[in-house]
Short mmCIF file of C-alpha atoms in Angstrom, two decimals:
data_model
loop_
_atom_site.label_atom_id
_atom_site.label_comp_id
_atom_site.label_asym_id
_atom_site.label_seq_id
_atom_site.Cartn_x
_atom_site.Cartn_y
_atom_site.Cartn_z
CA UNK A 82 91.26 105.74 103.00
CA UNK A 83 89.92 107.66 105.49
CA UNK A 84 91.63 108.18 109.06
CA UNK A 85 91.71 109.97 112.31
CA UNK A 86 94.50 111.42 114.90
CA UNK A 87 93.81 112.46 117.85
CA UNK A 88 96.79 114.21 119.27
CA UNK A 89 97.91 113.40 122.87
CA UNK A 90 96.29 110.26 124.30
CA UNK A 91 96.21 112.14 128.09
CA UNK A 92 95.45 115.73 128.70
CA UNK A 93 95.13 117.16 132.07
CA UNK A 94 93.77 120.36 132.98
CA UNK A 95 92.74 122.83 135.95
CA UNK A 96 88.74 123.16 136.66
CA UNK A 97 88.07 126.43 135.10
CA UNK A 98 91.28 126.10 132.38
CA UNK A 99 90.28 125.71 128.77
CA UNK A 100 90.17 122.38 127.30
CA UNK A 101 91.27 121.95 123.93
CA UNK A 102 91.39 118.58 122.19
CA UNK A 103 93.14 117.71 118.99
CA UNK A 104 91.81 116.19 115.76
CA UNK A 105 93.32 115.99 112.15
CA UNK A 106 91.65 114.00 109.80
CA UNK A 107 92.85 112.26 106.36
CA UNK A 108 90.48 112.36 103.55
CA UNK A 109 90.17 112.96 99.62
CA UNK A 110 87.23 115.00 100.25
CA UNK A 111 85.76 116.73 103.48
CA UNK A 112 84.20 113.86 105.70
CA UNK A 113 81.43 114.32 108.23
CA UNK A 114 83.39 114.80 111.47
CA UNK A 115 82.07 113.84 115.08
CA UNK A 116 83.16 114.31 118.74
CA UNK A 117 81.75 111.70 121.36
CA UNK A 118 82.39 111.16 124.83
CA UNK A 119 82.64 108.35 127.26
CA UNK A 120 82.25 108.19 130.98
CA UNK A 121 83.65 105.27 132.46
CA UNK A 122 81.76 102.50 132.44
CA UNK A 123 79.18 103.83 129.81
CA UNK A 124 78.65 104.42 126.01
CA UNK A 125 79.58 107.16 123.95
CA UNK A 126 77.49 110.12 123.64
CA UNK A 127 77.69 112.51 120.62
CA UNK A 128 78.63 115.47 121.44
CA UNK A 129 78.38 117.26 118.18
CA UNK A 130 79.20 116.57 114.99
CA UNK A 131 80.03 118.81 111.31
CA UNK A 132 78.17 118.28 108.22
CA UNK A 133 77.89 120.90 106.17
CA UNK A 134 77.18 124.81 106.65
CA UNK A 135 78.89 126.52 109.68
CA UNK A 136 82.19 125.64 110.71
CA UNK A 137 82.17 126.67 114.13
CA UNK A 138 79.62 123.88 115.78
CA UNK A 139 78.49 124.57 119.44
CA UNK A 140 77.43 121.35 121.53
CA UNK A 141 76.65 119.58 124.53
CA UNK A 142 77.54 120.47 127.89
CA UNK A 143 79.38 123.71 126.44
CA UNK A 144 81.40 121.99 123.81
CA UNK A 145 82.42 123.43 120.73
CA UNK A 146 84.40 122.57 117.55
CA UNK A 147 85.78 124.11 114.39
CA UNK A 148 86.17 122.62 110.90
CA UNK A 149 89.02 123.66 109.51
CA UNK A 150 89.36 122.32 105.71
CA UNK A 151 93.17 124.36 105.24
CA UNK A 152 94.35 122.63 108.34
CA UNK A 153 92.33 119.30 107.96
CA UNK A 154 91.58 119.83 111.36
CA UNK A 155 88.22 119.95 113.97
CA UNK A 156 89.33 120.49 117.44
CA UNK A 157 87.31 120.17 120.37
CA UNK A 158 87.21 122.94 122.79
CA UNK A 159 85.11 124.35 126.30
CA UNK A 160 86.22 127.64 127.51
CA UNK A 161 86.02 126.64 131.11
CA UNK A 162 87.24 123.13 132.48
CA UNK A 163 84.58 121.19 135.37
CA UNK A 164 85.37 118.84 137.34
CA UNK A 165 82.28 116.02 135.15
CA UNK A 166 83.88 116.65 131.92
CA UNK A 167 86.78 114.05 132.97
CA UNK A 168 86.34 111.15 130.20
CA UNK A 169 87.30 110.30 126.95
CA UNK A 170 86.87 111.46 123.72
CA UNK A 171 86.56 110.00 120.85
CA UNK A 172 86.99 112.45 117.25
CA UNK A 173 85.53 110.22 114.01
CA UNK A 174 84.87 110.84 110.92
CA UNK A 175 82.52 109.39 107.74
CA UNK A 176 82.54 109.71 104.66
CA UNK A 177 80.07 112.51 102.79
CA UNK A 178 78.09 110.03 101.36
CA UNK A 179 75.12 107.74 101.85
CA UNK A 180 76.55 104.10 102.09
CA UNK A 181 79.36 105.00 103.78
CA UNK A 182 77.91 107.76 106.03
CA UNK A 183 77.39 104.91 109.12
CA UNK A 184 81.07 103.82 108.91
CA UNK A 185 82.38 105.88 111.33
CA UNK A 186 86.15 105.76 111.78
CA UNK A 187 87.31 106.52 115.08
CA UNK A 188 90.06 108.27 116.71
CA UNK A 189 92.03 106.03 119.50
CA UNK A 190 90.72 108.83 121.84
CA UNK A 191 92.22 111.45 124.48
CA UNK A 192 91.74 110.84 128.10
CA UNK A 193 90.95 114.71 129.68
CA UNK A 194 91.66 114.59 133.41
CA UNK A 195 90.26 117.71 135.41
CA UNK A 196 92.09 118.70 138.68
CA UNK A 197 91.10 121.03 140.99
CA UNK B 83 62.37 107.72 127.23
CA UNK B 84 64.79 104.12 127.50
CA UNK B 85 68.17 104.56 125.84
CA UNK B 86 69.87 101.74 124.06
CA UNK B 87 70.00 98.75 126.18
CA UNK B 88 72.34 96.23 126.06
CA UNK B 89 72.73 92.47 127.88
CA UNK B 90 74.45 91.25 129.37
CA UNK B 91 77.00 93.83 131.19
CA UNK B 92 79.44 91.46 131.58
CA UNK B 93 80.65 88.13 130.02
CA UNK B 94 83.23 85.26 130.64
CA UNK B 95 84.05 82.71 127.88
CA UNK B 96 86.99 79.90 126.79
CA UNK B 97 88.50 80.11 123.88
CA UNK B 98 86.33 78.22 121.36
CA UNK B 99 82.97 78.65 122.46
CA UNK B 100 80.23 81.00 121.11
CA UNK B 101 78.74 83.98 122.44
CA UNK B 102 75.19 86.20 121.91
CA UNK B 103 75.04 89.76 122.74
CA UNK B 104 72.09 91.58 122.67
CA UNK B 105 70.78 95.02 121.84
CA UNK B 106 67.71 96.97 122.11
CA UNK B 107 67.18 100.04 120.42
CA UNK B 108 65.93 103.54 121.97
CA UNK B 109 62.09 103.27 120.77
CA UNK B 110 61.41 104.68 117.09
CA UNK B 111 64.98 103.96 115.92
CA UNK B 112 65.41 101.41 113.16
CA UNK B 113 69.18 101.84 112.62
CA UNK B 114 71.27 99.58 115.09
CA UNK B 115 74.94 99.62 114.83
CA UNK B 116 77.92 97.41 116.66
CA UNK B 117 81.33 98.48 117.57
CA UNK B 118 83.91 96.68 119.01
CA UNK B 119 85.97 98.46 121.60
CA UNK B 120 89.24 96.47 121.89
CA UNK B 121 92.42 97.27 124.40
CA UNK B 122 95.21 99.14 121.78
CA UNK B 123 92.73 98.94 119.07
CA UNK B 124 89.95 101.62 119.62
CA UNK B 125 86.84 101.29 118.47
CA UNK B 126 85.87 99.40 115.13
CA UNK B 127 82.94 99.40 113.28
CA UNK B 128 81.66 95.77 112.73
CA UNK B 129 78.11 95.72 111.70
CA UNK B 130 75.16 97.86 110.70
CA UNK B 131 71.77 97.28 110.65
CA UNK B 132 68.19 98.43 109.05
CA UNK B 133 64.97 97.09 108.86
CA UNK B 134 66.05 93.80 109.48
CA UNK B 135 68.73 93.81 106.69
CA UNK B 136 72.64 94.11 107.16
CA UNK B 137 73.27 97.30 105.25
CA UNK B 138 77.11 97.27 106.07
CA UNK B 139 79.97 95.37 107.76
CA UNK B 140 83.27 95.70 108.70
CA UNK B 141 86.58 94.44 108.44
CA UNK B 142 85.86 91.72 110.78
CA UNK B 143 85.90 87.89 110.02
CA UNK B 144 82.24 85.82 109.16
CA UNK B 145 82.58 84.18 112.80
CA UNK B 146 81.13 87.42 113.52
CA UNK B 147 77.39 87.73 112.95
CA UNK B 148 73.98 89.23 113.69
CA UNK B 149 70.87 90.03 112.49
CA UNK B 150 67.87 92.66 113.59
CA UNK B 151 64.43 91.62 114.14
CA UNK B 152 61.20 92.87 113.28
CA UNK B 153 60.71 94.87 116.52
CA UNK B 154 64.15 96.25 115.52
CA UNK B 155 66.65 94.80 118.62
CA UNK B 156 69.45 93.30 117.56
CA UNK B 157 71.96 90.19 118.15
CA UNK B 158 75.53 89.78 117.54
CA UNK B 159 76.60 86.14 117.41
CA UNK B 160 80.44 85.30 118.00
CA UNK B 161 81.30 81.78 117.22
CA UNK B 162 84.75 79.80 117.76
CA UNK B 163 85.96 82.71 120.56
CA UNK B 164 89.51 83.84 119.93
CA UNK B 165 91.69 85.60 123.18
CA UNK B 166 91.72 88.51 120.89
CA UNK B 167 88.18 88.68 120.76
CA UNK B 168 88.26 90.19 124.46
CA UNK B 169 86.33 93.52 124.54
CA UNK B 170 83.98 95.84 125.00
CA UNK B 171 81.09 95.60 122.89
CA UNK B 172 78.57 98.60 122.10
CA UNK B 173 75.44 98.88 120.48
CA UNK B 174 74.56 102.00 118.85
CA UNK B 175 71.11 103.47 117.11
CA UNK B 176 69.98 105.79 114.86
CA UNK B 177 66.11 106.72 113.64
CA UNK B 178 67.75 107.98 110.33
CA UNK B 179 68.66 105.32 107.69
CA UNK B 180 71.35 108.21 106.72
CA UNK B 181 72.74 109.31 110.05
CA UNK B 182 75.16 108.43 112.23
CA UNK B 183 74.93 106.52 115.29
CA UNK B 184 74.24 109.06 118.19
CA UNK B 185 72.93 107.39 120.90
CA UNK B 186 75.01 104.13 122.71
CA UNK B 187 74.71 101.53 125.14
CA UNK B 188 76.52 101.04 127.35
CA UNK B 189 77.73 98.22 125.95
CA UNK B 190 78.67 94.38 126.92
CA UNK B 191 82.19 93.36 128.23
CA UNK B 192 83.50 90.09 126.67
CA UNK B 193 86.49 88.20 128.83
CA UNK B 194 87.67 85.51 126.88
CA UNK B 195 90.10 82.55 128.84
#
């Protein structure tokens, strides 16, 4: 069965300090892997999201994430901190095949505070 | 162009009664998906949807129920409400039978007394 950590449920930063968000995945085979985000009071929003091809995947609002198969890992980074990316995020995963490709599995997310 | 719309924000129920949430998907999208965002649990996949059929369901119990009509919104029907059943529920869609839920509402939040 397929599952999700997301290391550290809280992470605080500086505005302007990288971010860096922690997700290991558990899977037989490599899963489709996802990072969304949720202001409060709203939906998720994908942020980006690993299929196949590149393992370094660039996203929204200057997001970025990095399949690593050796380290069953696909952290979620930004190179400068701001002050609106203070939310949660959510890692998830499906599995690489149709049928079960809608079933995402969720991480129990990481609150990022930003600080000036 | 409207995202996914949900309704109502907000909800109050006693245990026992039965609930209808509603969902309307971003124009063009034939997917719709439900999640239920619970307090300790995260968020858990409970139904899927396509052209009007349930294509997949989750590990949730068959007091929990829906179904999509033909212009493609959705409902999710809760009957006999449990405490537990207290959450945030979102509505996701997707214009691709094979791709993942990308755009969400921003959902409906079930209080159950």
């Amino acid at each position: 069965a397929q599952s999700v950590t997301q290391l550290g449920s809280h992470v605080s930063v500086s505005e302007g300090a990288l971010v860096l968000l922690r997700c290991n995945y558990s899977s037989s085979v490599p899963p489709y892997l996802f990072w969304y985000v949720q202001y409060p009071n709203q939906g998720l929003q994908l942020l980006l999201k690993y299929t196949t091809g590149a393992t370094l995947v660039k996203g929204i609002n200057g997001f970025e994430a990095e399949f690593k198969k050796s380290e069953t890992s696909f952290h979620l980074t930004k190179p400068s901190a701001h002050m609106s990316d203070a939310a949660e995020y959510f890692c998830a995963v499906s599995p690489p095949f149709s049928g079960g490709y809608n079933k995402l599995i969720f991480g129990a997310g990481t609150r990022l505070a930003v600080h000036p | 162009e409207a995202g996914v719309t949900q309704s109502p924000t907000h909800l109050i129920k006693t245990r026992g009664q039965q609930v209808t949430l509603r969902c309307s998907p971003i124009s063009g999208h034939t997917s719709v998906y439900w999640y239920q965002q619970a307090l300790g649990l995260g968020l858990q996949f409970l139904l899927w949807y396509d052209e009007g059929e349930e294509r997949n369901r989750g590990n949730f119990p068959p007091r929990f129920s829906g179904r999509q009509f033909p212009n493609y919104s959705s409902e999710l029907n809760v009957n006999a409400l449990e405490l537990e059943d207290s959450a945030l529920y979102l509505c996701a869609s997707s214009s691709d039978r094979a791709g993942q839920p990308q755009h969400f509402g921003d959902g409906t939040r079930l209080s159950i007394l």
